[in-house]
CSV table of C-alpha atoms in Angstrom, one decimal:
chain,number,residue,atom,x,y,z
A,407,MET,CA,-3.7,-23.6,22.6
A,408,ASN,CA,-2.0,-24.0,19.2
A,409,LYS,CA,-5.1,-23.0,17.3
A,410,GLN,CA,-5.4,-20.3,19.4
A,411,LYS,CA,-1.6,-19.0,19.0
A,412,TYR,CA,-2.0,-19.7,15.2
A,413,ILE,CA,-5.3,-17.2,15.3
A,414,LEU,CA,-3.4,-14.8,17.2
A,415,PHE,CA,-0.5,-14.7,15.0
A,416,LEU,CA,-2.6,-13.9,12.0
A,417,LEU,CA,-4.4,-11.2,13.6
A,418,LEU,CA,-1.3,-9.8,14.6
A,419,PHE,CA,0.2,-10.2,11.5
A,420,PHE,CA,-3.0,-8.6,9.7
A,421,ILE,CA,-2.8,-5.7,12.0
A,422,TYR,CA,0.6,-5.1,11.1
A,423,GLU,CA,0.1,-5.2,7.2
A,424,LEU,CA,-2.5,-2.5,7.9
A,425,VAL,CA,-0.3,-0.1,9.8
A,426,GLY,CA,2.8,-1.0,7.2
A,427,MET,CA,0.4,0.0,4.4
A,428,LYS,CA,-0.5,3.5,6.1
A,429,TYR,CA,3.1,4.1,7.3
A,430,ASN,CA,5.2,2.5,4.5
A,431,LEU,CA,6.6,0.1,6.8
A,432,PHE,CA,8.3,-3.1,5.4
A,433,SER,CA,5.6,-5.8,4.3
A,434,PRO,CA,6.5,-9.4,4.5
A,435,SER,CA,3.4,-10.4,2.0
A,436,LEU,CA,4.7,-8.1,-0.4
A,437,THR,CA,8.4,-9.1,-0.3
A,438,ILE,CA,7.3,-12.7,-0.7
A,439,LEU,CA,5.1,-12.2,-3.7
A,440,SER,CA,7.8,-10.2,-5.3
A,441,THR,CA,10.3,-13.2,-5.1
A,442,ILE,CA,7.7,-15.7,-6.0
A,443,THR,CA,6.8,-13.4,-9.2
A,444,LEU,CA,10.3,-12.3,-9.9
A,445,GLN,CA,10.6,-15.3,-12.6
A,446,ASN,CA,7.3,-14.0,-14.4
A,447,LYS,CA,8.9,-10.4,-14.6
A,448,PRO,CA,8.1,-9.5,-18.5
A,449,GLN,CA,10.4,-7.7,-20.8
A,450,ILE,CA,10.0,-3.9,-21.4
A,451,ASN,CA,9.2,-2.8,-24.8
A,452,THR,CA,11.6,-0.2,-24.9
A,453,GLU,CA,10.6,1.2,-28.3
A,454,ASN,CA,7.9,2.8,-26.2
A,455,TYR,CA,10.4,4.9,-24.0
A,456,GLU,CA,10.8,7.9,-26.2
A,457,LYS,CA,7.4,7.8,-27.2
A,458,LEU,CA,6.0,8.0,-23.3
A,459,ILE,CA,8.5,10.5,-22.1
A,460,LYS,CA,7.5,12.7,-25.2
A,461,LYS,CA,3.9,12.5,-24.3
A,462,ILE,CA,4.3,12.9,-20.8
A,463,ILE,CA,6.6,15.8,-20.6
A,464,TYR,CA,8.1,17.2,-23.8
A,465,SER,CA,4.9,17.3,-26.0
A,466,ASN,CA,2.2,18.9,-24.2
A,467,PRO,CA,1.3,21.9,-26.6
A,468,LEU,CA,-0.3,23.8,-23.7
A,469,TYR,CA,3.5,24.2,-22.0
A,470,ASN,CA,5.1,27.5,-23.1
A,471,SER,CA,8.0,29.6,-21.8
A,472,ARG,CA,6.5,30.7,-18.7
A,473,ILE,CA,6.2,27.5,-17.1
A,474,SER,CA,8.8,25.5,-19.3
A,475,ASN,CA,11.2,25.6,-16.5
A,476,TYR,CA,9.1,23.1,-14.7
A,477,LEU,CA,10.1,20.6,-17.3
A,478,TYR,CA,14.0,21.0,-16.2
A,479,SER,CA,13.4,19.9,-12.8
A,480,VAL,CA,12.4,16.3,-13.5
A,481,ASP,CA,14.8,13.4,-13.1
A,482,ILE,CA,13.4,10.2,-15.3
A,483,ILE,CA,14.2,7.0,-13.1
A,484,GLY,CA,12.7,4.5,-16.0
A,485,ILE,CA,10.3,2.8,-17.6
A,486,THR,CA,8.7,-0.2,-16.0
A,487,THR,CA,5.7,-2.5,-16.5
A,488,VAL,CA,2.3,-2.6,-14.6
A,489,ILE,CA,1.4,-5.6,-12.7
A,490,SER,CA,-1.9,-5.3,-11.7
A,491,TYR,CA,-4.2,-2.4,-10.5
A,492,THR,CA,-6.9,-2.2,-7.7
A,493,ASN,CA,-9.0,0.3,-6.6
A,494,GLU,CA,-6.3,1.8,-4.3
A,495,TYR,CA,-3.0,0.9,-5.4
A,496,PHE,CA,-1.5,-0.4,-9.0
A,497,TYR,CA,1.7,-2.6,-8.6
A,498,ILE,CA,4.7,-2.1,-10.7
A,499,TRP,CA,8.3,-3.9,-11.3
A,500,THR,CA,10.7,-2.0,-9.4
A,501,ILE,CA,13.1,-0.1,-11.1
A,502,LYS,CA,16.6,0.8,-9.3
A,503,ASP,CA,16.6,3.8,-7.2
A,504,THR,CA,13.0,4.0,-6.8
A,505,LYS,CA,12.1,5.8,-3.9
A,506,PRO,CA,8.8,6.7,-2.2
A,507,PHE,CA,7.1,9.8,-3.2
A,508,ASP,CA,8.1,9.2,-6.8
A,509,VAL,CA,5.5,9.9,-9.4
A,510,VAL,CA,4.2,7.3,-11.6
A,511,ALA,CA,2.9,8.4,-15.3
A,512,ASN,CA,1.7,7.3,-18.5
A,513,GLU,CA,1.3,8.5,-21.7
A,514,ASP,CA,-2.1,9.9,-21.1
A,515,ASN,CA,-1.9,11.3,-17.6
A,516,PHE,CA,-0.6,11.3,-13.9
A,517,LEU,CA,-1.3,7.9,-12.5
A,518,GLY,CA,-0.1,8.0,-8.7
A,519,ILE,CA,2.6,8.2,-5.9
A,520,VAL,CA,5.2,5.6,-5.0
A,521,GLU,CA,4.2,4.6,-1.7
A,522,GLN,CA,6.1,1.2,-0.8
A,523,VAL,CA,9.5,-0.1,-2.5
A,524,THR,CA,10.7,-3.8,-2.4
A,525,PRO,CA,13.6,-5.3,-4.1
A,526,LYS,CA,11.3,-6.6,-6.8
A,527,ILE,CA,8.0,-5.0,-6.6
A,528,THR,CA,6.8,-1.4,-6.0
A,529,ARG,CA,3.2,-0.4,-4.4
A,530,VAL,CA,1.7,2.6,-5.9
A,531,ARG,CA,-1.1,5.0,-4.5
A,532,TYR,CA,-3.7,5.1,-7.1
A,533,ILE,CA,-5.1,8.6,-8.2
A,534,TYR,CA,-8.4,6.9,-7.9
A,535,SER,CA,-7.8,5.9,-4.4
A,536,ASN,CA,-10.2,7.2,-1.9
A,537,SER,CA,-7.4,8.2,0.4
A,538,PHE,CA,-5.0,9.6,-2.6
A,539,GLN,CA,-2.9,12.7,-1.7
A,540,ILE,CA,0.1,14.3,-3.1
A,541,PRO,CA,2.6,14.7,-0.4
A,542,ALA,CA,4.3,17.9,0.5
A,543,LYS,CA,7.8,16.2,-0.6
A,544,VAL,CA,6.5,16.3,-4.1
A,545,ILE,CA,5.2,19.9,-4.0
A,546,SER,CA,6.9,22.9,-5.0
A,547,ASN,CA,6.8,26.3,-2.9
A,548,ASP,CA,6.0,28.6,-6.0
A,549,ASP,CA,3.6,26.6,-7.8
A,550,GLU,CA,0.6,28.3,-9.1
A,551,ILE,CA,-3.2,27.4,-9.1
A,552,LEU,CA,-3.9,25.1,-11.9
A,553,GLY,CA,-6.6,23.0,-13.5
A,554,PHE,CA,-7.9,20.5,-15.9
A,555,ILE,CA,-8.6,21.2,-19.3
A,556,LYS,CA,-9.5,18.4,-21.8
A,557,THR,CA,-9.6,18.9,-25.7
A,558,SER,CA,-10.9,16.2,-28.1
A,559,SER,CA,-9.5,12.8,-26.6
A,560,LYS,CA,-6.5,14.6,-24.5
A,561,ILE,CA,-6.3,15.9,-21.4
A,562,TYR,CA,-4.0,18.9,-20.5
A,563,PHE,CA,-3.5,20.9,-17.5
A,564,TYR,CA,-3.9,24.6,-17.7
A,565,PRO,CA,-3.7,27.9,-15.3
A,566,LEU,CA,-7.3,28.2,-13.9
A,567,LYS,CA,-6.7,32.3,-14.0
A,568,GLU,CA,-6.0,32.3,-17.4
A,569,SER,CA,-8.4,30.1,-18.7
A,570,LYS,CA,-12.1,29.3,-18.1
A,571,PHE,CA,-13.1,25.7,-19.5
A,572,GLU,CA,-16.0,23.3,-18.9
A,573,LEU,CA,-15.6,20.2,-17.0
A,574,TYR,CA,-16.0,17.0,-18.3
A,575,SER,CA,-17.0,13.5,-16.6
A,576,GLU,CA,-15.2,13.8,-13.4
A,577,VAL,CA,-14.9,11.7,-10.1
A,578,GLN,CA,-14.0,13.2,-6.9
A,579,THR,CA,-11.4,11.7,-4.3
A,580,ALA,CA,-9.9,13.2,-1.3
A,581,GLY,CA,-6.6,15.3,-0.9
A,582,GLN,CA,-4.9,17.8,-2.8
A,583,PHE,CA,-3.5,18.6,-6.3
A,584,ASN,CA,-0.4,20.4,-7.1
A,585,ILE,CA,2.5,20.2,-9.2
A,586,PRO,CA,4.8,16.7,-8.6
A,587,ALA,CA,7.7,16.0,-10.7
A,588,GLY,CA,7.2,19.0,-13.0
A,589,ILE,CA,3.7,17.7,-14.3
A,590,ILE,CA,1.2,20.1,-13.9
A,591,ILE,CA,-2.0,18.5,-12.3
A,592,GLY,CA,-3.7,21.3,-10.8
A,593,ILE,CA,-4.7,22.3,-7.1
A,594,ILE,CA,-8.1,22.7,-5.6
A,595,TYR,CA,-8.2,25.6,-2.8
A,596,ASN,CA,-9.9,23.7,0.1
A,597,ASN,CA,-7.3,20.9,-0.1
A,598,ARG,CA,-10.0,18.1,0.3
A,599,GLU,CA,-11.8,17.6,-2.7
A,600,VAL,CA,-10.1,17.0,-6.2
A,601,LYS,CA,-11.6,16.5,-9.4
A,602,ILE,CA,-10.0,14.1,-11.9
A,603,PHE,CA,-11.4,12.9,-15.0
A,604,LYS,CA,-12.6,9.3,-15.4
A,605,ASP,CA,-11.4,8.6,-18.8
A,606,ILE,CA,-7.7,8.3,-17.4
A,607,GLN,CA,-6.4,5.2,-19.3
A,608,LYS,CA,-4.7,2.3,-17.8
A,609,THR,CA,-1.6,0.9,-19.6
A,610,ASP,CA,0.8,-1.7,-19.3
A,611,GLN,CA,4.0,0.6,-19.2
A,612,VAL,CA,4.8,3.7,-17.1
A,613,VAL,CA,7.4,6.0,-16.5
A,614,VAL,CA,8.8,6.9,-13.1
A,615,ILE,CA,10.0,10.3,-12.6
A,616,ARG,CA,11.1,12.5,-9.5
A,617,LYS,CA,11.2,16.3,-8.7
A,618,LYS,CA,14.7,17.4,-8.5
């Protein structure tokens, strides 16, 4: 009988974790993990802060006066360190005031959307996730249709109606692209398939930002 209760408990716990993962509910396992790993939290290299901010937001040469107003609609929550990457998620050390639907980016590109926040560890839905989607909460109402452009080793974002360009290596994922937190990342008109470049680099440090 005790064995059956134990198995039933594990089954219910597993189901709850799956449901919680989908609907952003409290996760006991993630909270326990954050407590256990707190003592191993690495120090942030603050020297990279300005470099990250400039590369992500302020130094993109394709930003011009017509769309520069997007740059002023961004709150920078802070810089933090990535703990680990998986196919669906990556995990970062929680920054104070981080909230679900915040945007996470590195100096190369947009990386994901914050999905669950615990006191120590934050789970982010990875851009390469099969179920990746940008929620309406981070989408502006007056966005233009935009797409990707790649020059040499860098990826930029550019209005589709103003430029024709060749697509390089790409991967397909579900969901839609728009303009979260002032970073132009494009939109696909059928709202189901998104093309993103495979050469987005994983980095140790990322910036958490939020659309005002």
